[in-house]
Coordinates of C-alpha atoms and ligand atoms in Angstrom, one line a residue:
M1 CA 27.8 -33.3 -17.3
I2 CA 26.7 -31.4 -20.4
E3 CA 23.7 -29.8 -18.9
H4 CA 24.1 -25.9 -18.6
K5 CA 27.4 -26.1 -20.4
N6 CA 28.2 -23.5 -23.1
I7 CA 29.0 -25.2 -26.2
V8 CA 30.3 -23.2 -29.3
L9 CA 29.8 -25.2 -32.4
G10 CA 31.5 -24.0 -35.6
V11 CA 30.2 -25.1 -38.8
C12 CA 32.4 -25.0 -41.9
G13 CA 31.4 -25.3 -45.6
G14 CA 30.8 -28.8 -46.8
I15 CA 28.0 -31.0 -47.7
A16 CA 28.1 -32.5 -44.2
A17 CA 27.1 -29.1 -42.8
F18 CA 23.5 -30.4 -42.6
K19 CA 24.6 -33.1 -40.1
A20 CA 25.5 -30.3 -37.7
I21 CA 21.7 -29.8 -37.3
E22 CA 21.3 -33.1 -35.6
L23 CA 24.3 -32.4 -33.5
V24 CA 22.7 -29.2 -32.2
R25 CA 19.4 -31.1 -31.5
L26 CA 21.5 -33.8 -29.4
L27 CA 23.3 -31.1 -27.5
T28 CA 20.3 -29.0 -26.8
K29 CA 18.2 -31.9 -25.8
A30 CA 20.9 -32.8 -23.3
G31 CA 20.5 -29.4 -21.7
A32 CA 23.6 -27.7 -23.4
D33 CA 23.6 -24.0 -24.3
V34 CA 24.7 -23.9 -28.0
H35 CA 26.0 -21.0 -29.9
V36 CA 26.6 -21.5 -33.5
V37 CA 29.3 -19.9 -35.7
M38 CA 29.2 -20.4 -39.3
T39 CA 31.7 -19.6 -42.0
Q40 CA 30.7 -18.0 -45.0
A41 CA 31.0 -21.2 -47.1
A42 CA 28.8 -23.0 -44.4
R43 CA 26.0 -20.6 -45.2
E44 CA 26.1 -21.8 -48.8
F45 CA 24.9 -25.2 -47.5
V46 CA 22.5 -24.3 -44.6
T47 CA 20.9 -21.3 -43.5
P48 CA 21.7 -19.5 -40.2
L49 CA 18.0 -19.4 -39.6
T50 CA 18.0 -23.3 -39.2
F51 CA 20.7 -23.1 -36.5
Q52 CA 19.1 -20.1 -34.8
T53 CA 15.9 -21.8 -34.6
L54 CA 17.3 -25.0 -33.1
S55 CA 19.8 -23.3 -30.7
S56 CA 17.6 -20.5 -29.7
H57 CA 20.4 -18.1 -30.1
P58 CA 21.5 -15.8 -32.9
V59 CA 24.0 -17.3 -35.2
H60 CA 27.5 -15.8 -35.5
T61 CA 28.8 -15.2 -38.9
E62 CA 30.6 -11.8 -39.1
L63 CA 33.9 -10.8 -37.3
F64 CA 33.0 -7.2 -37.6
N65 CA 29.3 -7.1 -36.5
L66 CA 28.4 -3.8 -35.0
I67 CA 26.0 -5.3 -32.4
A68 CA 28.1 -8.2 -31.4
E69 CA 31.3 -6.2 -31.5
Q70 CA 30.0 -3.8 -28.5
E71 CA 31.0 -6.7 -26.5
I72 CA 33.9 -7.8 -29.0
G73 CA 31.7 -10.9 -29.9
H74 CA 34.6 -13.4 -30.8
I75 CA 36.3 -12.7 -27.4
S76 CA 33.1 -13.1 -25.3
L77 CA 32.1 -16.1 -27.2
A78 CA 35.6 -17.7 -26.7
D79 CA 35.6 -16.8 -23.0
R80 CA 32.1 -18.1 -22.5
A81 CA 32.8 -21.7 -24.1
D82 CA 33.0 -24.7 -21.8
L83 CA 33.8 -26.7 -25.2
F84 CA 34.3 -25.6 -28.8
I85 CA 33.3 -28.2 -31.5
V86 CA 34.0 -27.7 -35.1
A87 CA 31.8 -30.1 -37.1
P88 CA 32.3 -30.4 -40.1
A89 CA 35.9 -29.3 -40.0
T90 CA 37.2 -28.7 -43.4
A91 CA 41.0 -29.1 -44.3
N92 CA 41.0 -25.4 -44.6
I93 CA 40.0 -24.6 -41.1
I94 CA 42.4 -27.3 -39.6
G95 CA 45.2 -25.8 -41.8
K96 CA 44.4 -22.4 -40.7
I97 CA 44.4 -23.1 -37.0
A98 CA 47.6 -25.2 -37.4
S99 CA 49.2 -22.2 -38.9
G100 CA 47.8 -19.6 -36.4
I101 CA 45.6 -17.7 -39.0
A102 CA 42.7 -15.8 -37.5
D103 CA 40.9 -14.1 -40.5
D104 CA 37.1 -14.7 -39.8
M105 CA 34.8 -15.2 -36.9
L106 CA 35.2 -18.9 -36.4
T107 CA 39.2 -18.8 -36.7
T108 CA 39.5 -15.8 -34.4
T109 CA 37.2 -17.4 -31.8
I110 CA 39.0 -20.8 -31.9
M111 CA 42.4 -18.9 -31.6
A112 CA 41.1 -17.0 -28.6
T113 CA 39.4 -19.7 -26.6
K114 CA 41.0 -21.5 -23.5
A115 CA 38.2 -24.2 -23.8
P116 CA 38.9 -27.7 -25.2
V117 CA 38.4 -27.7 -29.1
L118 CA 37.0 -30.9 -30.7
F119 CA 37.4 -31.0 -34.4
A120 CA 35.2 -33.5 -36.4
P121 CA 36.8 -33.3 -39.9
A122 CA 35.0 -34.1 -43.2
M123 CA 36.5 -33.9 -46.6
N124 CA 37.4 -35.7 -49.7
V125 CA 39.5 -39.0 -49.2
N126 CA 42.5 -37.5 -51.1
M127 CA 42.4 -34.3 -49.1
F128 CA 42.2 -36.4 -45.9
T129 CA 45.2 -38.4 -46.7
N130 CA 47.3 -35.5 -48.1
P131 CA 50.5 -35.4 -46.1
I132 CA 49.9 -31.6 -45.6
Y133 CA 46.4 -32.2 -43.9
Q134 CA 47.8 -35.3 -41.9
E135 CA 50.7 -33.1 -40.7
N136 CA 48.4 -30.3 -39.6
E137 CA 46.2 -32.6 -37.8
Q138 CA 49.1 -34.3 -36.0
K139 CA 50.3 -30.8 -35.0
L140 CA 46.9 -29.9 -33.5
R141 CA 46.7 -33.3 -31.7
R142 CA 50.1 -32.6 -30.2
L143 CA 49.0 -29.3 -28.9
G144 CA 46.0 -31.0 -27.3
Y145 CA 43.2 -30.4 -29.7
L146 CA 40.8 -33.2 -30.0
F147 CA 39.6 -35.1 -33.1
E148 CA 36.6 -37.3 -33.7
A149 CA 37.9 -39.1 -36.6
P150 CA 35.8 -39.2 -39.8
V151 CA 34.5 -42.6 -41.2
S152 CA 34.9 -44.6 -44.4
G153 CA 32.1 -44.5 -46.9
G154 CA 30.8 -43.1 -50.0
L155 CA 31.6 -39.4 -50.1
A156 CA 29.5 -36.7 -51.7
C157 CA 32.3 -36.0 -54.4
G158 CA 31.6 -39.5 -55.6
W159 CA 35.0 -41.0 -54.0
E160 CA 34.9 -43.9 -51.7
G161 CA 37.0 -43.9 -48.6
M162 CA 37.9 -42.1 -45.3
G163 CA 36.4 -38.6 -45.0
K164 CA 32.8 -39.0 -44.1
L165 CA 31.7 -36.9 -41.1
A166 CA 31.4 -39.1 -38.0
A167 CA 27.8 -39.7 -37.0
P168 CA 26.3 -37.0 -34.8
E169 CA 25.8 -39.3 -32.1
A170 CA 29.8 -40.1 -32.1
I171 CA 30.6 -36.6 -32.0
F172 CA 28.0 -36.1 -29.2
E173 CA 29.7 -38.7 -27.3
A174 CA 33.2 -37.2 -27.8
A175 CA 31.9 -33.9 -26.6
L176 CA 30.6 -35.6 -23.4
S177 CA 34.1 -37.3 -23.1
A178 CA 35.8 -33.9 -23.6
L179 CA 33.8 -32.3 -20.8
T180 CA 34.4 -35.2 -18.2
D181 CA 37.1 -35.3 -15.7
K182 CA 39.3 -38.4 -16.3
D183 CA 39.2 -39.7 -12.7
L184 CA 39.1 -43.4 -13.6
A185 CA 42.0 -43.1 -16.1
G186 CA 44.3 -46.1 -15.6
R187 CA 41.4 -48.2 -14.0
N188 CA 40.0 -51.4 -15.6
I189 CA 36.3 -51.9 -15.0
L190 CA 34.4 -54.9 -16.1
I191 CA 30.4 -54.4 -16.2
T192 CA 27.8 -56.7 -16.8
A193 CA 24.4 -55.6 -18.2
G194 CA 21.1 -57.0 -19.3
P195 CA 19.2 -60.2 -18.8
T196 CA 20.3 -63.8 -19.3
R197 CA 18.3 -66.3 -21.3
E198 CA 18.0 -69.8 -20.4
E199 CA 16.7 -71.9 -23.2
I200 CA 13.9 -74.5 -22.8
D201 CA 13.9 -75.6 -26.5
P202 CA 15.0 -74.0 -29.8
V203 CA 12.2 -71.5 -29.6
R204 CA 11.5 -70.7 -25.9
Y205 CA 13.5 -69.4 -23.0
I206 CA 13.3 -68.1 -19.3
S207 CA 14.3 -64.6 -18.9
N208 CA 13.5 -61.1 -17.3
H209 CA 12.6 -57.8 -18.2
S210 CA 16.1 -56.2 -17.8
S211 CA 16.9 -53.8 -20.9
G212 CA 20.6 -53.4 -20.1
K213 CA 19.9 -49.8 -19.7
M214 CA 21.7 -49.5 -16.1
G215 CA 24.7 -51.5 -17.1
Y216 CA 25.2 -49.7 -20.5
A217 CA 24.8 -46.2 -18.6
L218 CA 27.6 -47.4 -16.4
A219 CA 29.9 -48.5 -19.1
R220 CA 29.4 -45.4 -21.1
A221 CA 30.1 -43.2 -18.1
A222 CA 33.2 -45.2 -16.9
Q223 CA 34.5 -44.9 -20.4
Q224 CA 34.1 -41.3 -20.6
R225 CA 36.0 -41.0 -17.2
G226 CA 39.0 -42.7 -18.7
A227 CA 38.4 -46.3 -17.5
R228 CA 39.1 -49.2 -19.8
V229 CA 35.6 -50.8 -19.9
L230 CA 34.8 -54.4 -20.7
L231 CA 31.0 -54.7 -21.0
I232 CA 29.6 -58.4 -20.8
S233 CA 26.1 -58.1 -22.0
G234 CA 23.2 -60.3 -22.1
P235 CA 20.6 -60.0 -25.1
T236 CA 19.7 -56.3 -25.3
A237 CA 18.6 -53.9 -28.1
L238 CA 21.1 -51.3 -27.1
A239 CA 24.1 -50.0 -29.2
K240 CA 27.5 -50.6 -27.9
P241 CA 28.8 -47.5 -26.1
V242 CA 31.6 -45.7 -28.0
G243 CA 35.0 -46.9 -26.9
V244 CA 33.9 -49.9 -24.8
H245 CA 34.7 -53.3 -25.6
R246 CA 31.7 -55.6 -25.5
I247 CA 31.2 -59.3 -25.3
S248 CA 27.7 -60.5 -26.0
V249 CA 26.4 -63.6 -24.1
T250 CA 23.1 -65.4 -23.9
S251 CA 22.9 -67.6 -20.7
A252 CA 24.1 -67.3 -17.2
A253 CA 26.6 -70.0 -18.0
D254 CA 28.0 -67.9 -20.9
M255 CA 28.2 -65.0 -18.6
L256 CA 30.0 -66.9 -16.0
R257 CA 32.5 -68.1 -18.4
E258 CA 33.3 -64.7 -19.7
V259 CA 33.4 -62.8 -16.4
I260 CA 35.5 -65.4 -14.6
G261 CA 37.8 -65.6 -17.6
N262 CA 38.4 -62.0 -17.7
A263 CA 38.0 -60.9 -13.9
A264 CA 41.7 -61.2 -13.2
D265 CA 42.6 -58.2 -15.5
Y266 CA 40.0 -55.8 -14.0
D267 CA 40.4 -53.6 -10.9
V268 CA 36.5 -53.5 -10.5
V269 CA 33.6 -55.5 -11.5
I270 CA 30.1 -54.1 -11.5
K271 CA 27.4 -56.6 -11.8
A272 CA 24.4 -54.8 -13.0
A273 CA 23.0 -57.8 -15.0
A274 CA 19.8 -59.6 -14.0
V275 CA 21.3 -63.2 -14.1
A276 CA 18.6 -66.0 -14.1
D277 CA 18.9 -67.8 -10.8
Y278 CA 17.7 -71.2 -12.3
R279 CA 17.9 -72.9 -15.8
P280 CA 15.9 -75.7 -17.3
Q281 CA 17.7 -79.0 -16.3
L282 CA 17.4 -80.2 -19.8
R283 CA 17.3 -78.2 -22.9
N284 CA 15.1 -80.0 -25.5
S285 CA 16.7 -80.1 -28.8
T286 CA 13.3 -80.0 -30.7
K287 CA 10.3 -77.8 -30.0
L288 CA 8.3 -79.2 -27.0
K289 CA 4.8 -80.3 -28.1
K290 CA 1.9 -79.4 -25.8
K291 CA 0.2 -82.4 -24.0
G292 CA -2.1 -82.0 -21.2
D293 CA -3.4 -78.9 -19.4
T294 CA -0.3 -78.3 -17.1
T295 CA 3.2 -79.0 -17.5
T296 CA 6.4 -78.9 -15.4
I297 CA 9.9 -78.0 -16.3
E298 CA 12.6 -79.1 -13.9
L299 CA 14.9 -76.2 -13.1
V300 CA 18.5 -76.2 -11.6
R301 CA 20.4 -73.4 -9.8
N302 CA 22.9 -71.5 -11.8
P303 CA 26.2 -70.8 -10.2
D304 CA 26.3 -67.3 -8.5
I305 CA 29.0 -65.5 -10.5
L306 CA 29.3 -62.4 -8.1
A307 CA 29.6 -64.8 -5.1
G308 CA 32.2 -66.8 -7.0
L309 CA 34.2 -63.5 -7.5
G310 CA 33.9 -62.5 -3.9
K311 CA 35.5 -65.8 -3.0
M312 CA 38.6 -65.1 -5.1
E313 CA 41.9 -64.9 -3.2
Q314 CA 42.2 -61.2 -4.2
P315 CA 38.9 -60.2 -5.5
P316 CA 38.6 -57.1 -7.5
F317 CA 36.6 -54.2 -6.0
L318 CA 33.0 -55.6 -6.3
V319 CA 29.8 -53.8 -7.0
G320 CA 26.5 -55.7 -7.0
F321 CA 23.0 -54.7 -7.5
A322 CA 19.8 -55.9 -5.8
A323 CA 16.5 -55.4 -7.5
E324 CA 13.9 -55.9 -4.7
T325 CA 10.2 -55.5 -4.5
D326 CA 10.1 -56.1 -0.6
A327 CA 12.5 -56.0 2.4
L328 CA 14.8 -54.0 0.3
V329 CA 17.3 -53.1 3.0
K330 CA 17.6 -56.6 4.7
N331 CA 17.8 -58.4 1.5
S332 CA 20.5 -56.1 0.0
L333 CA 22.4 -56.1 3.2
E334 CA 22.4 -59.8 3.3
K335 CA 23.7 -60.0 -0.4
L336 CA 26.5 -57.4 0.4
C337 CA 27.6 -59.7 3.1
E338 CA 27.2 -63.2 1.5
K339 CA 28.8 -62.2 -1.7
N340 CA 31.6 -60.3 0.0
L341 CA 30.9 -57.0 -2.0
D342 CA 32.3 -53.5 -1.4
I343 CA 29.2 -51.8 -2.6
I344 CA 25.6 -53.0 -3.1
V345 CA 23.1 -50.9 -5.0
A346 CA 19.8 -51.7 -3.6
N347 CA 17.1 -51.1 -6.3
D348 CA 13.6 -50.4 -5.1
V349 CA 11.6 -52.0 -8.1
S350 CA 8.1 -52.0 -6.4
G351 CA 7.0 -49.1 -8.6
T352 CA 6.7 -48.9 -12.4
D353 CA 9.0 -45.7 -12.6
A354 CA 12.3 -47.7 -11.3
G355 CA 14.2 -50.7 -12.1
F356 CA 13.6 -53.0 -15.1
N357 CA 13.2 -51.5 -18.6
V358 CA 12.7 -47.8 -17.6
D359 CA 15.1 -44.9 -17.8
T360 CA 15.1 -44.1 -14.0
N361 CA 16.2 -46.0 -10.8
R362 CA 15.6 -45.3 -7.2
A363 CA 18.5 -46.6 -5.3
H364 CA 20.0 -47.1 -1.8
L365 CA 23.9 -47.7 -1.8
F366 CA 25.3 -49.6 1.2
F367 CA 29.0 -49.8 1.8
K368 CA 31.2 -52.6 3.0
D369 CA 32.1 -50.2 6.0
G370 CA 28.5 -50.1 7.3
S371 CA 27.7 -46.7 5.7
S372 CA 24.9 -46.0 3.1
S373 CA 23.6 -43.2 0.9
E374 CA 20.0 -43.0 -0.2
Y375 CA 19.0 -41.4 -3.5
G376 CA 15.5 -40.5 -4.8
L377 CA 14.2 -41.2 -8.3
M378 CA 16.7 -40.3 -11.0
T379 CA 17.9 -41.3 -14.4
K380 CA 20.2 -44.2 -14.8
D381 CA 22.8 -41.9 -16.3
R382 CA 22.8 -39.9 -13.3
L383 CA 23.0 -43.0 -10.9
A384 CA 25.8 -44.4 -13.0
G385 CA 27.6 -41.0 -12.3
I386 CA 26.9 -41.4 -8.5
I387 CA 28.1 -45.0 -8.3
L388 CA 31.3 -44.2 -10.1
D389 CA 31.9 -41.2 -7.8
H390 CA 31.7 -43.7 -4.9
I391 CA 34.0 -46.2 -6.7
A392 CA 36.5 -43.5 -7.5
A393 CA 36.6 -42.2 -4.0
R394 CA 37.2 -45.5 -2.6
L395 CA 39.9 -46.7 -5.2
S396 CA 41.7 -43.4 -4.6
K397 CA 42.1 -44.2 -0.7
D398 CA 43.8 -47.5 -1.5
Ligands
PMT401 O1 18.7 -53.5 -17.3 P1 17.8 -52.6 -16.8 O2 16.4 -52.5 -17.5 O3 18.3 -51.2 -16.8 O4 17.3 -52.9 -15.3 C1 18.4 -52.7 -14.3 C2 18.3 -53.9 -13.3 C3 17.1 -53.6 -12.4 C4 18.4 -55.2 -13.9 C5 19.7 -53.7 -12.4 O5 19.7 -52.3 -12.0 C6 19.6 -54.6 -11.2 O6 19.1 -54.4 -10.2 N1 20.2 -55.8 -11.4 C7 20.4 -56.9 -10.3 C8 19.1 -57.7 -10.4 C9 18.9 -58.8 -9.3 O7 17.9 -58.6 -8.5 O8 20.0 -59.3 -9.0 P2 19.9 -60.6 -7.9 O9 19.4 -60.0 -6.6 O10 19.4 -61.8 -8.4 O11 21.5 -60.8 -7.7 C10 22.3 -59.9 -6.8 C11 23.6 -59.7 -7.6 O12 24.2 -60.9 -7.8 C12 23.6 -58.8 -8.9 O13 24.6 -57.9 -9.0 C13 23.6 -60.0 -10.1 O14 24.3 -59.7 -11.2 C14 24.5 -61.1 -9.3 N2 24.2 -62.5 -9.7 C15 23.0 -63.0 -9.5 C16 22.7 -64.3 -9.8 C17 23.7 -65.2 -10.3 N3 23.6 -66.4 -10.5 N4 24.9 -64.5 -10.6 C18 25.2 -63.2 -10.2 O15 26.3 -62.7 -10.4

């Protein structure tokens, strides 16, 4: 999505300019080609050499640069951009663009670009709440310019309040979203992720190695494609994807309650979670003491959440996962049929490079109509995109 994209990053003068360094790192790590434009004031805070080293491109600073102007620097940069980000964006730059002023390299390039422009403002709280600034921001929003809002906190000027530059990770996510087609706009998608934990006593539980990475990748990608996303997540160490509503659960019974309670409001349910099939029949209220060389824990079957959804009178579009170490096709096709699914993602977890708690998956998708598509090893982000492509294509036929 962001790989090989040309991103022009405008850096304005403010103490938050140093945070743009981390943003360049995130963008280049994701494969983007980043070209930095710095205002004169920005150069008071960070040197162009820092951005040049990280972006592997010369930094643009002067409007009338004899070498760059052989190809009319600001126009070629404006034309080349897939996305323009201004971070930190000062009240000054926002005021200038809102008024059509183009008097330096950054403002002329923004005025000349047809690419989406994403502003990440950072300023003193009183400047931010000033009606002149607010009017300028609203004007730009109406014209289609994008904003990643600042956050509240202690400001460099000593004031406390709104005006702190959003985290580089949040600006990065907003950039991804800006570059993504909104083909799932208007869709409501419920996604489950992670393991469940079935408690034996206050200190022990039965669980599995699911990290939640697959489900979270789906949630992030669906949100970026315009869907309203509810993520029902078992215990994981992952941060909530931006713009996604998350309900945290522990056991299969918790997950069942939340999924069934919400399913009617969703067009699509994707069950990437690894739900425990069994739970201890009794949860001991105190820590079990060891006695003897062996012990037995009586387990009882958990309800199958996905199968329950498949039995609804008007089930949502259902996508299940099957992680299999053997008989992948047979087991997955049985689950597709028994749970009345539209798609099953058959996950070959026989190797160490795919499935639980790694960044990659090797999957075979089987569809209700009998067709299938097989994919080799790829990142979970990429697989999430492919799964959503199939869902979007099938929903658009309805
Ligand atoms: O979280 P990661 O580390 O990224 O790993 C991802 C994953 C391997 C956990 C995930 O991609 C995956 O394959 N999840 C399904 C695991 C599995 O084998 O599920 P299952 O075969 O037990 O169940 C099949 C389907 O029914 C699943 O969609 C499951 O969510 C659902 N199910 C299962 C049992 C149950 N009681 N209720 C359910 O809804």
